[in-house]
mmCIF file with all atom_site columns, C-alpha atoms in Angstrom:
data_model
loop_
_atom_site.group_PDB
_atom_site.id
_atom_site.type_symbol
_atom_site.label_atom_id
_atom_site.label_alt_id
_atom_site.label_comp_id
_atom_site.label_asym_id
_atom_site.label_entity_id
_atom_site.label_seq_id
_atom_site.pdbx_PDB_ins_code
_atom_site.Cartn_x
_atom_site.Cartn_y
_atom_site.Cartn_z
_atom_site.occupancy
_atom_site.B_iso_or_equiv
_atom_site.pdbx_formal_charge
_atom_site.auth_seq_id
_atom_site.auth_comp_id
_atom_site.auth_asym_id
_atom_site.auth_atom_id
_atom_site.pdbx_PDB_model_num
ATOM 1   C CA . MET A 1 1   ? 100.932 117.523 114.992 1.00 41.00 ? 1   MET A CA 1
ATOM 2   C CA . ASN A 1 2   ? 102.040 120.941 113.742 1.00 41.00 ? 2   ASN A CA 1
ATOM 3   C CA . TYR A 1 3   ? 100.447 120.614 110.353 1.00 44.00 ? 3   TYR A CA 1
ATOM 4   C CA . ALA A 1 4   ? 99.911  124.373 109.978 1.00 39.00 ? 4   ALA A CA 1
ATOM 5   C CA . SER A 1 5   ? 103.685 124.889 109.938 1.00 41.00 ? 5   SER A CA 1
ATOM 6   C CA . GLU A 1 6   ? 103.959 123.042 106.607 1.00 70.00 ? 6   GLU A CA 1
ATOM 7   C CA . LYS A 1 7   ? 101.781 125.117 104.347 1.00 81.00 ? 7   LYS A CA 1
ATOM 8   C CA . ASN A 1 8   ? 103.673 124.359 101.147 1.00 90.00 ? 8   ASN A CA 1
ATOM 9   C CA . ASN A 1 9   ? 102.258 120.855 100.677 1.00 94.00 ? 9   ASN A CA 1
ATOM 10  C CA . LYS A 1 10  ? 98.713  120.035 101.729 1.00 93.00 ? 10  LYS A CA 1
ATOM 11  C CA . VAL A 1 11  ? 96.353  117.354 100.511 1.00 95.00 ? 11  VAL A CA 1
ATOM 12  C CA . TYR A 1 12  ? 92.746  116.668 101.436 1.00 93.00 ? 12  TYR A CA 1
ATOM 13  C CA . VAL A 1 13  ? 91.425  113.345 100.171 1.00 95.00 ? 13  VAL A CA 1
ATOM 14  C CA . MET A 1 14  ? 88.248  111.345 100.699 1.00 94.00 ? 14  MET A CA 1
ATOM 15  C CA . GLY A 1 15  ? 87.450  108.061 99.013  1.00 95.00 ? 15  GLY A CA 1
ATOM 16  C CA . GLU A 1 16  ? 87.041  104.299 99.172  1.00 96.00 ? 16  GLU A CA 1
ATOM 17  C CA . ILE A 1 17  ? 89.914  102.014 100.124 1.00 96.00 ? 17  ILE A CA 1
ATOM 18  C CA . VAL A 1 18  ? 90.233  99.550  97.234  1.00 97.00 ? 18  VAL A CA 1
ATOM 19  C CA . SER A 1 19  ? 93.211  97.404  98.265  1.00 96.00 ? 19  SER A CA 1
ATOM 20  C CA . ASP A 1 20  ? 94.533  95.673  101.333 1.00 94.00 ? 20  ASP A CA 1
ATOM 21  C CA . ALA A 1 21  ? 97.229  97.504  103.292 1.00 93.00 ? 21  ALA A CA 1
ATOM 22  C CA . THR A 1 22  ? 100.736 96.119  102.791 1.00 94.00 ? 22  THR A CA 1
ATOM 23  C CA . PHE A 1 23  ? 103.800 96.871  104.871 1.00 94.00 ? 23  PHE A CA 1
ATOM 24  C CA . SER A 1 24  ? 106.047 99.481  103.249 1.00 92.00 ? 24  SER A CA 1
ATOM 25  C CA . HIS A 1 25  ? 108.884 100.438 105.584 1.00 91.00 ? 25  HIS A CA 1
ATOM 26  C CA . GLU A 1 26  ? 109.851 101.299 109.137 1.00 93.00 ? 26  GLU A CA 1
ATOM 27  C CA . VAL A 1 27  ? 111.360 104.503 110.539 1.00 91.00 ? 27  VAL A CA 1
ATOM 28  C CA . TYR A 1 28  ? 112.622 104.629 114.132 1.00 92.00 ? 28  TYR A CA 1
ATOM 29  C CA . GLY A 1 29  ? 110.408 101.693 115.074 1.00 93.00 ? 29  GLY A CA 1
ATOM 30  C CA . GLU A 1 30  ? 107.285 103.129 113.437 1.00 94.00 ? 30  GLU A CA 1
ATOM 31  C CA . GLY A 1 31  ? 105.775 101.015 110.670 1.00 95.00 ? 31  GLY A CA 1
ATOM 32  C CA . PHE A 1 32  ? 104.176 102.441 107.548 1.00 95.00 ? 32  PHE A CA 1
ATOM 33  C CA . TYR A 1 33  ? 101.655 100.758 105.275 1.00 95.00 ? 33  TYR A CA 1
ATOM 34  C CA . GLU A 1 34  ? 100.556 101.342 101.685 1.00 95.00 ? 34  GLU A CA 1
ATOM 35  C CA . PHE A 1 35  ? 97.189  100.912 99.981  1.00 96.00 ? 35  PHE A CA 1
ATOM 36  C CA . PHE A 1 36  ? 95.099  102.494 97.228  1.00 97.00 ? 36  PHE A CA 1
ATOM 37  C CA . VAL A 1 37  ? 92.114  104.841 97.514  1.00 97.00 ? 37  VAL A CA 1
ATOM 38  C CA . LYS A 1 38  ? 89.506  105.438 94.810  1.00 98.00 ? 38  LYS A CA 1
ATOM 39  C CA . VAL A 1 39  ? 88.412  109.075 94.607  1.00 97.00 ? 39  VAL A CA 1
ATOM 40  C CA . MET A 1 40  ? 85.514  109.904 92.304  1.00 94.00 ? 40  MET A CA 1
ATOM 41  C CA . ARG A 1 41  ? 85.425  112.847 89.916  1.00 92.00 ? 41  ARG A CA 1
ATOM 42  C CA . LEU A 1 42  ? 82.245  114.693 89.006  1.00 85.00 ? 42  LEU A CA 1
ATOM 43  C CA . SER A 1 43  ? 82.636  113.269 85.500  1.00 89.00 ? 43  SER A CA 1
ATOM 44  C CA . GLY A 1 44  ? 82.063  109.771 86.882  1.00 90.00 ? 44  GLY A CA 1
ATOM 45  C CA . GLN A 1 45  ? 85.652  108.714 86.338  1.00 93.00 ? 45  GLN A CA 1
ATOM 46  C CA . ALA A 1 46  ? 87.831  107.787 89.289  1.00 96.00 ? 46  ALA A CA 1
ATOM 47  C CA . ASP A 1 47  ? 91.405  108.435 90.330  1.00 97.00 ? 47  ASP A CA 1
ATOM 48  C CA . ILE A 1 48  ? 93.098  105.505 92.075  1.00 97.00 ? 48  ILE A CA 1
ATOM 49  C CA . LEU A 1 49  ? 95.682  107.077 94.366  1.00 98.00 ? 49  LEU A CA 1
ATOM 50  C CA . PRO A 1 50  ? 98.542  105.441 96.281  1.00 97.00 ? 50  PRO A CA 1
ATOM 51  C CA . VAL A 1 51  ? 98.416  106.199 100.003 1.00 97.00 ? 51  VAL A CA 1
ATOM 52  C CA . THR A 1 52  ? 100.946 105.740 102.810 1.00 96.00 ? 52  THR A CA 1
ATOM 53  C CA . LEU A 1 53  ? 99.814  105.632 106.441 1.00 94.00 ? 53  LEU A CA 1
ATOM 54  C CA . SER A 1 54  ? 101.512 105.174 109.811 1.00 94.00 ? 54  SER A CA 1
ATOM 55  C CA . GLU A 1 55  ? 100.494 102.197 111.918 1.00 93.00 ? 55  GLU A CA 1
ATOM 56  C CA . ARG A 1 56  ? 99.686  104.705 114.665 1.00 90.00 ? 56  ARG A CA 1
ATOM 57  C CA . LEU A 1 57  ? 96.677  105.903 112.665 1.00 90.00 ? 57  LEU A CA 1
ATOM 58  C CA . ILE A 1 58  ? 95.331  102.432 111.962 1.00 85.00 ? 58  ILE A CA 1
ATOM 59  C CA . GLN A 1 59  ? 92.765  101.471 114.563 1.00 71.00 ? 59  GLN A CA 1
ATOM 60  C CA . GLY A 1 60  ? 91.171  98.041  114.795 1.00 64.00 ? 60  GLY A CA 1
ATOM 61  C CA . GLY A 1 61  ? 90.647  97.422  111.092 1.00 65.00 ? 61  GLY A CA 1
ATOM 62  C CA . MET A 1 62  ? 88.648  100.624 110.602 1.00 73.00 ? 62  MET A CA 1
ATOM 63  C CA . LEU A 1 63  ? 90.683  101.266 107.454 1.00 82.00 ? 63  LEU A CA 1
ATOM 64  C CA . GLY A 1 64  ? 89.990  97.947  105.775 1.00 89.00 ? 64  GLY A CA 1
ATOM 65  C CA . LYS A 1 65  ? 89.184  97.408  102.112 1.00 92.00 ? 65  LYS A CA 1
ATOM 66  C CA . GLY A 1 66  ? 85.809  98.903  101.191 1.00 94.00 ? 66  GLY A CA 1
ATOM 67  C CA . LYS A 1 67  ? 85.899  101.476 103.972 1.00 93.00 ? 67  LYS A CA 1
ATOM 68  C CA . THR A 1 68  ? 85.733  105.231 103.376 1.00 93.00 ? 68  THR A CA 1
ATOM 69  C CA . ILE A 1 69  ? 88.730  107.279 104.415 1.00 94.00 ? 69  ILE A CA 1
ATOM 70  C CA . CYS A 1 70  ? 88.905  111.052 104.879 1.00 93.00 ? 70  CYS A CA 1
ATOM 71  C CA . ALA A 1 71  ? 92.264  112.591 105.680 1.00 93.00 ? 71  ALA A CA 1
ATOM 72  C CA . LEU A 1 72  ? 94.804  115.387 105.439 1.00 93.00 ? 72  LEU A CA 1
ATOM 73  C CA . GLY A 1 73  ? 98.337  114.756 104.274 1.00 94.00 ? 73  GLY A CA 1
ATOM 74  C CA . GLN A 1 74  ? 101.034 115.613 101.778 1.00 96.00 ? 74  GLN A CA 1
ATOM 75  C CA . PHE A 1 75  ? 101.918 114.519 98.242  1.00 97.00 ? 75  PHE A CA 1
ATOM 76  C CA . ARG A 1 76  ? 105.423 113.085 98.521  1.00 97.00 ? 76  ARG A CA 1
ATOM 77  C CA . SER A 1 77  ? 108.008 111.618 96.190  1.00 96.00 ? 77  SER A CA 1
ATOM 78  C CA . TYR A 1 78  ? 110.836 109.149 96.611  1.00 92.00 ? 78  TYR A CA 1
ATOM 79  C CA . ASN A 1 79  ? 113.260 107.320 94.332  1.00 86.00 ? 79  ASN A CA 1
ATOM 80  C CA . LYS A 1 80  ? 112.958 103.574 93.838  1.00 80.00 ? 80  LYS A CA 1
ATOM 81  C CA . ILE A 1 81  ? 115.592 101.486 92.111  1.00 76.00 ? 81  ILE A CA 1
ATOM 82  C CA . GLU A 1 82  ? 114.120 99.127  89.492  1.00 72.00 ? 82  GLU A CA 1
ATOM 83  C CA . ASN A 1 83  ? 116.339 97.093  87.182  1.00 74.00 ? 83  ASN A CA 1
ATOM 84  C CA . GLY A 1 84  ? 119.290 99.282  88.082  1.00 77.00 ? 84  GLY A CA 1
ATOM 85  C CA . LYS A 1 85  ? 117.442 102.509 87.218  1.00 80.00 ? 85  LYS A CA 1
ATOM 86  C CA . SER A 1 86  ? 116.018 105.151 89.534  1.00 82.00 ? 86  SER A CA 1
ATOM 87  C CA . ARG A 1 87  ? 112.272 105.757 89.205  1.00 82.00 ? 87  ARG A CA 1
ATOM 88  C CA . LEU A 1 88  ? 110.355 108.631 90.775  1.00 88.00 ? 88  LEU A CA 1
ATOM 89  C CA . MET A 1 89  ? 107.540 107.264 92.933  1.00 93.00 ? 89  MET A CA 1
ATOM 90  C CA . LEU A 1 90  ? 104.655 109.317 94.344  1.00 97.00 ? 90  LEU A CA 1
ATOM 91  C CA . THR A 1 91  ? 102.336 108.731 97.284  1.00 97.00 ? 91  THR A CA 1
ATOM 92  C CA . VAL A 1 92  ? 99.786  110.590 99.384  1.00 98.00 ? 92  VAL A CA 1
ATOM 93  C CA . PHE A 1 93  ? 101.345 110.532 102.839 1.00 97.00 ? 93  PHE A CA 1
ATOM 94  C CA . LEU A 1 94  ? 98.454  110.750 105.316 1.00 95.00 ? 94  LEU A CA 1
ATOM 95  C CA . ARG A 1 95  ? 99.056  112.652 108.538 1.00 93.00 ? 95  ARG A CA 1
ATOM 96  C CA . GLU A 1 96  ? 95.616  113.151 110.079 1.00 91.00 ? 96  GLU A CA 1
ATOM 97  C CA . LEU A 1 97  ? 92.335  111.243 109.780 1.00 92.00 ? 97  LEU A CA 1
ATOM 98  C CA . LEU A 1 98  ? 89.143  113.313 109.735 1.00 89.00 ? 98  LEU A CA 1
ATOM 99  C CA . ASP A 1 99  ? 85.427  112.777 109.963 1.00 84.00 ? 99  ASP A CA 1
ATOM 100 C CA . VAL A 1 100 ? 83.868  112.481 106.514 1.00 77.00 ? 100 VAL A CA 1
ATOM 101 C CA . LEU A 1 101 ? 83.058  115.871 104.981 1.00 72.00 ? 101 LEU A CA 1
ATOM 102 C CA . PRO A 1 102 ? 80.601  114.981 102.203 1.00 67.00 ? 102 PRO A CA 1
ATOM 103 C CA . ASP A 1 103 ? 80.061  118.574 101.031 1.00 72.00 ? 103 ASP A CA 1
ATOM 104 C CA . LYS A 1 104 ? 83.764  119.157 100.325 1.00 79.00 ? 104 LYS A CA 1
ATOM 105 C CA . ASN A 1 105 ? 85.848  118.485 97.242  1.00 87.00 ? 105 ASN A CA 1
ATOM 106 C CA . PRO A 1 106 ? 87.184  114.955 97.877  1.00 93.00 ? 106 PRO A CA 1
ATOM 107 C CA . ASN A 1 107 ? 90.481  115.560 96.076  1.00 95.00 ? 107 ASN A CA 1
ATOM 108 C CA . SER A 1 108 ? 92.283  118.850 96.749  1.00 93.00 ? 108 SER A CA 1
ATOM 109 C CA . ILE A 1 109 ? 95.949  119.795 96.861  1.00 94.00 ? 109 ILE A CA 1
ATOM 110 C CA . LEU A 1 110 ? 97.938  122.958 97.558  1.00 93.00 ? 110 LEU A CA 1
ATOM 111 C CA . LEU A 1 111 ? 101.617 123.188 96.642  1.00 94.00 ? 111 LEU A CA 1
ATOM 112 C CA . SER A 1 112 ? 104.216 125.917 96.912  1.00 92.00 ? 112 SER A CA 1
ATOM 113 C CA . GLY A 1 113 ? 107.655 125.279 95.461  1.00 94.00 ? 113 GLY A CA 1
ATOM 114 C CA . TYR A 1 114 ? 110.191 125.964 92.733  1.00 95.00 ? 114 TYR A CA 1
ATOM 115 C CA . ILE A 1 115 ? 110.242 125.008 89.072  1.00 97.00 ? 115 ILE A CA 1
ATOM 116 C CA . CYS A 1 116 ? 113.152 122.591 88.678  1.00 96.00 ? 116 CYS A CA 1
ATOM 117 C CA . LYS A 1 117 ? 112.925 121.747 84.954  1.00 96.00 ? 117 LYS A CA 1
ATOM 118 C CA . PRO A 1 118 ? 111.984 123.904 81.947  1.00 97.00 ? 118 PRO A CA 1
ATOM 119 C CA . PRO A 1 119 ? 108.209 123.592 81.434  1.00 97.00 ? 119 PRO A CA 1
ATOM 120 C CA . ILE A 1 120 ? 107.185 121.565 78.375  1.00 97.00 ? 120 ILE A CA 1
ATOM 121 C CA . TYR A 1 121 ? 104.403 123.237 76.372  1.00 97.00 ? 121 TYR A CA 1
ATOM 122 C CA . ARG A 1 122 ? 102.524 121.424 73.629  1.00 95.00 ? 122 ARG A CA 1
ATOM 123 C CA . THR A 1 123 ? 99.171  121.245 71.883  1.00 94.00 ? 123 THR A CA 1
ATOM 124 C CA . THR A 1 124 ? 97.067  118.189 71.152  1.00 90.00 ? 124 THR A CA 1
ATOM 125 C CA . PRO A 1 125 ? 95.712  117.304 67.676  1.00 90.00 ? 125 PRO A CA 1
ATOM 126 C CA . PHE A 1 126 ? 92.503  118.996 68.822  1.00 89.00 ? 126 PHE A CA 1
ATOM 127 C CA . ASN A 1 127 ? 94.404  122.220 69.663  1.00 91.00 ? 127 ASN A CA 1
ATOM 128 C CA . ARG A 1 128 ? 94.220  121.706 73.397  1.00 94.00 ? 128 ARG A CA 1
ATOM 129 C CA . GLU A 1 129 ? 97.064  123.513 75.156  1.00 96.00 ? 129 GLU A CA 1
ATOM 130 C CA . ILE A 1 130 ? 99.011  121.560 77.792  1.00 96.00 ? 130 ILE A CA 1
ATOM 131 C CA . ALA A 1 131 ? 102.126 122.314 79.823  1.00 97.00 ? 131 ALA A CA 1
ATOM 132 C CA . ASP A 1 132 ? 104.067 119.889 82.006  1.00 97.00 ? 132 ASP A CA 1
ATOM 133 C CA . VAL A 1 133 ? 106.024 121.323 84.922  1.00 97.00 ? 133 VAL A CA 1
ATOM 134 C CA . LEU A 1 134 ? 108.060 119.649 87.665  1.00 97.00 ? 134 LEU A CA 1
ATOM 135 C CA . VAL A 1 135 ? 107.879 121.440 91.012  1.00 97.00 ? 135 VAL A CA 1
ATOM 136 C CA . ALA A 1 136 ? 110.337 120.949 93.879  1.00 97.00 ? 136 ALA A CA 1
ATOM 137 C CA . VAL A 1 137 ? 108.569 121.353 97.224  1.00 96.00 ? 137 VAL A CA 1
ATOM 138 C CA . ASN A 1 138 ? 110.682 121.763 100.352 1.00 94.00 ? 138 ASN A CA 1
ATOM 139 C CA . ARG A 1 139 ? 110.042 119.476 103.304 1.00 92.00 ? 139 ARG A CA 1
ATOM 140 C CA . ALA A 1 140 ? 111.380 119.269 106.846 1.00 86.00 ? 140 ALA A CA 1
ATOM 141 C CA . TYR A 1 141 ? 114.900 117.953 107.526 1.00 86.00 ? 141 TYR A CA 1
ATOM 142 C CA . ASN A 1 142 ? 116.261 119.469 104.289 1.00 88.00 ? 142 ASN A CA 1
ATOM 143 C CA . LYS A 1 143 ? 114.278 117.102 102.099 1.00 92.00 ? 143 LYS A CA 1
ATOM 144 C CA . SER A 1 144 ? 112.344 117.934 98.947  1.00 94.00 ? 144 SER A CA 1
ATOM 145 C CA . ASP A 1 145 ? 109.495 116.355 97.031  1.00 96.00 ? 145 ASP A CA 1
ATOM 146 C CA . TYR A 1 146 ? 109.455 116.517 93.228  1.00 97.00 ? 146 TYR A CA 1
ATOM 147 C CA . ILE A 1 147 ? 105.884 116.782 92.019  1.00 97.00 ? 147 ILE A CA 1
ATOM 148 C CA . PRO A 1 148 ? 104.882 116.545 88.329  1.00 97.00 ? 148 PRO A CA 1
ATOM 149 C CA . CYS A 1 149 ? 102.066 118.936 87.449  1.00 97.00 ? 149 CYS A CA 1
ATOM 150 C CA . ILE A 1 150 ? 100.036 119.465 84.312  1.00 97.00 ? 150 ILE A CA 1
ATOM 151 C CA . ALA A 1 151 ? 98.341  122.747 83.331  1.00 96.00 ? 151 ALA A CA 1
ATOM 152 C CA . TRP A 1 152 ? 95.716  123.373 80.676  1.00 94.00 ? 152 TRP A CA 1
ATOM 153 C CA . GLY A 1 153 ? 94.584  126.275 78.497  1.00 95.00 ? 153 GLY A CA 1
ATOM 154 C CA . ARG A 1 154 ? 95.397  129.716 79.880  1.00 94.00 ? 154 ARG A CA 1
ATOM 155 C CA . ASN A 1 155 ? 97.345  128.152 82.737  1.00 94.00 ? 155 ASN A CA 1
ATOM 156 C CA . ALA A 1 156 ? 99.499  126.268 80.221  1.00 96.00 ? 156 ALA A CA 1
ATOM 157 C CA . ARG A 1 157 ? 100.290 129.494 78.352  1.00 95.00 ? 157 ARG A CA 1
ATOM 158 C CA . PHE A 1 158 ? 101.210 131.125 81.648  1.00 93.00 ? 158 PHE A CA 1
ATOM 159 C CA . VAL A 1 159 ? 103.455 128.284 82.802  1.00 94.00 ? 159 VAL A CA 1
ATOM 160 C CA . LYS A 1 160 ? 105.433 128.054 79.548  1.00 93.00 ? 160 LYS A CA 1
ATOM 161 C CA . ASN A 1 161 ? 106.910 131.514 80.210  1.00 93.00 ? 161 ASN A CA 1
ATOM 162 C CA . LEU A 1 162 ? 108.248 130.594 83.655  1.00 94.00 ? 162 LEU A CA 1
ATOM 163 C CA . CYS A 1 163 ? 111.873 129.629 84.254  1.00 95.00 ? 163 CYS A CA 1
ATOM 164 C CA . VAL A 1 164 ? 113.788 127.138 86.367  1.00 96.00 ? 164 VAL A CA 1
ATOM 165 C CA . GLY A 1 165 ? 114.040 128.554 89.890  1.00 95.00 ? 165 GLY A CA 1
ATOM 166 C CA . ASP A 1 166 ? 110.807 130.555 89.720  1.00 95.00 ? 166 ASP A CA 1
ATOM 167 C CA . ARG A 1 167 ? 108.641 130.157 92.786  1.00 93.00 ? 167 ARG A CA 1
ATOM 168 C CA . ILE A 1 168 ? 105.101 128.987 92.137  1.00 93.00 ? 168 ILE A CA 1
ATOM 169 C CA . ALA A 1 169 ? 101.954 128.129 94.087  1.00 92.00 ? 169 ALA A CA 1
ATOM 170 C CA . ILE A 1 170 ? 99.429  125.642 92.720  1.00 92.00 ? 170 ILE A CA 1
ATOM 171 C CA . SER A 1 171 ? 96.006  124.352 93.618  1.00 92.00 ? 171 SER A CA 1
ATOM 172 C CA . GLY A 1 172 ? 94.223  121.474 91.951  1.00 94.00 ? 172 GLY A CA 1
ATOM 173 C CA . ARG A 1 173 ? 93.707  117.750 92.326  1.00 95.00 ? 173 ARG A CA 1
ATOM 174 C CA . ILE A 1 174 ? 95.836  114.616 92.163  1.00 97.00 ? 174 ILE A CA 1
ATOM 175 C CA . GLN A 1 175 ? 95.020  112.456 89.174  1.00 96.00 ? 175 GLN A CA 1
ATOM 176 C CA . SER A 1 176 ? 96.002  108.972 88.055  1.00 97.00 ? 176 SER A CA 1
ATOM 177 C CA . ARG A 1 177 ? 96.581  108.232 84.401  1.00 93.00 ? 177 ARG A CA 1
ATOM 178 C CA . GLU A 1 178 ? 97.406  104.983 82.637  1.00 90.00 ? 178 GLU A CA 1
ATOM 179 C CA . TYR A 1 179 ? 99.887  104.923 79.763  1.00 87.00 ? 179 TYR A CA 1
ATOM 180 C CA . GLN A 1 180 ? 101.666 102.383 77.600  1.00 86.00 ? 180 GLN A CA 1
ATOM 181 C CA . LYS A 1 181 ? 105.442 101.939 77.909  1.00 83.00 ? 181 LYS A CA 1
ATOM 182 C CA . LYS A 1 182 ? 107.180 100.187 75.053  1.00 81.00 ? 182 LYS A CA 1
ATOM 183 C CA . LEU A 1 183 ? 109.638 97.609  76.378  1.00 77.00 ? 183 LEU A CA 1
ATOM 184 C CA . SER A 1 184 ? 110.601 96.090  73.033  1.00 80.00 ? 184 SER A CA 1
ATOM 185 C CA . GLU A 1 185 ? 109.354 95.788  69.475  1.00 78.00 ? 185 GLU A CA 1
ATOM 186 C CA . THR A 1 186 ? 106.769 93.232  70.601  1.00 81.00 ? 186 THR A CA 1
ATOM 187 C CA . GLU A 1 187 ? 106.150 94.021  74.263  1.00 87.00 ? 187 GLU A CA 1
ATOM 188 C CA . THR A 1 188 ? 104.456 96.921  76.026  1.00 89.00 ? 188 THR A CA 1
ATOM 189 C CA . ARG A 1 189 ? 103.481 97.446  79.650  1.00 86.00 ? 189 ARG A CA 1
ATOM 190 C CA . THR A 1 190 ? 100.599 99.431  81.109  1.00 89.00 ? 190 THR A CA 1
ATOM 191 C CA . LEU A 1 191 ? 101.812 101.759 83.840  1.00 87.00 ? 191 LEU A CA 1
ATOM 192 C CA . THR A 1 192 ? 100.133 104.430 85.965  1.00 93.00 ? 192 THR A CA 1
ATOM 193 C CA . ALA A 1 193 ? 101.345 108.001 86.268  1.00 94.00 ? 193 ALA A CA 1
ATOM 194 C CA . TYR A 1 194 ? 100.342 110.331 89.089  1.00 97.00 ? 194 TYR A CA 1
ATOM 195 C CA . GLU A 1 195 ? 100.375 114.093 88.723  1.00 97.00 ? 195 GLU A CA 1
ATOM 196 C CA . VAL A 1 196 ? 98.695  117.290 89.892  1.00 97.00 ? 196 VAL A CA 1
ATOM 197 C CA . SER A 1 197 ? 96.068  118.636 87.527  1.00 96.00 ? 197 SER A CA 1
ATOM 198 C CA . VAL A 1 198 ? 96.339  122.407 87.992  1.00 95.00 ? 198 VAL A CA 1
ATOM 199 C CA . SER A 1 199 ? 93.185  124.459 88.488  1.00 92.00 ? 199 SER A CA 1
ATOM 200 C CA . LYS A 1 200 ? 94.796  127.679 89.744  1.00 90.00 ? 200 LYS A CA 1
ATOM 201 C CA . LEU A 1 201 ? 98.346  128.940 90.007  1.00 90.00 ? 201 LEU A CA 1
ATOM 202 C CA . ALA A 1 202 ? 100.373 131.980 90.946  1.00 88.00 ? 202 ALA A CA 1
ATOM 203 C CA . ALA A 1 203 ? 104.011 132.984 90.588  1.00 87.00 ? 203 ALA A CA 1
ATOM 204 C CA . PHE A 1 204 ? 105.633 135.185 93.214  1.00 77.00 ? 204 PHE A CA 1
ATOM 205 C CA . GLU A 1 205 ? 109.050 136.386 94.337  1.00 71.00 ? 205 GLU A CA 1
ATOM 206 C CA . ASN A 1 206 ? 108.693 137.124 98.050  1.00 58.00 ? 206 ASN A CA 1
ATOM 207 C CA . GLY A 1 207 ? 107.143 134.423 100.209 1.00 53.00 ? 207 GLY A CA 1
ATOM 208 C CA . GLU A 1 208 ? 106.380 136.947 102.935 1.00 53.00 ? 208 GLU A CA 1
ATOM 209 C CA . ASP A 1 209 ? 103.966 138.679 100.579 1.00 53.00 ? 209 ASP A CA 1
ATOM 210 C CA . PHE A 1 210 ? 102.100 135.513 99.657  1.00 57.00 ? 210 PHE A CA 1
ATOM 211 C CA . ASP A 1 211 ? 99.881  133.464 101.949 1.00 62.00 ? 211 ASP A CA 1
ATOM 212 C CA . ILE A 1 212 ? 98.897  130.241 100.229 1.00 61.00 ? 212 ILE A CA 1
ATOM 213 C CA . ASP A 1 213 ? 96.054  129.608 102.689 1.00 62.00 ? 213 ASP A CA 1
ATOM 214 C CA . THR A 1 214 ? 94.546  133.002 101.865 1.00 61.00 ? 214 THR A CA 1
ATOM 215 C CA . GLU A 1 215 ? 94.998  132.659 98.121  1.00 58.00 ? 215 GLU A CA 1
ATOM 216 C CA . PHE A 1 216 ? 93.908  129.041 97.843  1.00 60.00 ? 216 PHE A CA 1
ATOM 217 C CA . ASP A 1 217 ? 91.351  127.621 100.263 1.00 62.00 ? 217 ASP A CA 1
ATOM 218 C CA . LEU A 1 218 ? 91.977  123.871 100.532 1.00 60.00 ? 218 LEU A CA 1
ATOM 219 C CA . TYR A 1 219 ? 88.381  123.100 101.439 1.00 52.00 ? 219 TYR A CA 1
ATOM 220 C CA . SER A 1 220 ? 86.516  125.239 98.921  1.00 47.00 ? 220 SER A CA 1
ATOM 221 C CA . LEU A 1 221 ? 88.160  124.227 95.660  1.00 42.00 ? 221 LEU A CA 1
ATOM 222 C CA . GLN A 1 222 ? 85.610  123.375 92.996  1.00 41.00 ? 222 GLN A CA 1
ATOM 223 C CA . ASN A 1 223 ? 86.305  120.081 91.236  1.00 39.00 ? 223 ASN A CA 1
ATOM 224 C CA . LYS A 1 224 ? 84.446  120.902 88.028  1.00 34.00 ? 224 LYS A CA 1
ATOM 225 C CA . THR A 1 225 ? 86.000  119.141 85.045  1.00 31.00 ? 225 THR A CA 1
ATOM 226 C CA . GLU A 1 226 ? 89.224  117.492 84.018  1.00 33.00 ? 226 GLU A CA 1
ATOM 227 C CA . ASN A 1 227 ? 90.221  120.458 81.861  1.00 31.00 ? 227 ASN A CA 1
ATOM 228 C CA . LEU A 1 228 ? 89.418  123.214 84.352  1.00 29.00 ? 228 LEU A CA 1
ATOM 229 C CA . SER A 1 229 ? 91.495  126.336 83.626  1.00 31.00 ? 229 SER A CA 1
ATOM 230 C CA . VAL A 1 230 ? 91.203  129.296 85.978  1.00 33.00 ? 230 VAL A CA 1
ATOM 231 C CA . ASN A 1 231 ? 92.853  132.679 85.485  1.00 32.00 ? 231 ASN A CA 1
ATOM 232 C CA . ALA A 1 232 ? 96.566  132.551 86.176  1.00 31.00 ? 232 ALA A CA 1
ATOM 233 C CA . GLU A 1 233 ? 97.655  135.423 88.343  1.00 30.00 ? 233 GLU A CA 1
ATOM 234 C CA . TYR A 1 234 ? 100.819 137.075 89.626  1.00 21.00 ? 234 TYR A CA 1
#
């Protein structure tokens, strides 16, 4: 596996498998399965993340429910048609299983891509600054993943001044978040959103002058709090 050649989308995740694996799809005779992994935060809360894994990496039930998994992969998106409408779906696509690294941040992501929608900046009733940004990350075979990200504090103020087409690098963690969707005047549904909570970011023009592995070390990111905001830098 030439994982080093795809620096623009890297995920390191370690957690407990909390669902049975179900068949997802097949590509050129290779089957892929989906399940959920619970990754703990230092706050005591947990993120329940969707995971996709090739049958080639599943060995003799070692990845059953209740087992701990430690892996490298990518955060990918795909469109799913539901009730005639296209919905953006997200999954952690695992590419390499690792030995457990208990002293490392169990939920780390590095992304490098392009802003594809104007960032949305807002403040909460408690004056907390937030910015939502959608990042297009190139993948092999002329494909792209569209990753929703959320920045806080100083990072939010930095992001709101960026434009569609600007190139950006991000480090942080993948988080799950439940929300209520109103279906009618009397009916609501609880859904789960997945997004990257930004801890550090950088904007740059020339990719040759920016090495994401040097700037952001995947294995040394500090998972401190949910509202971590580190200096934004050019």
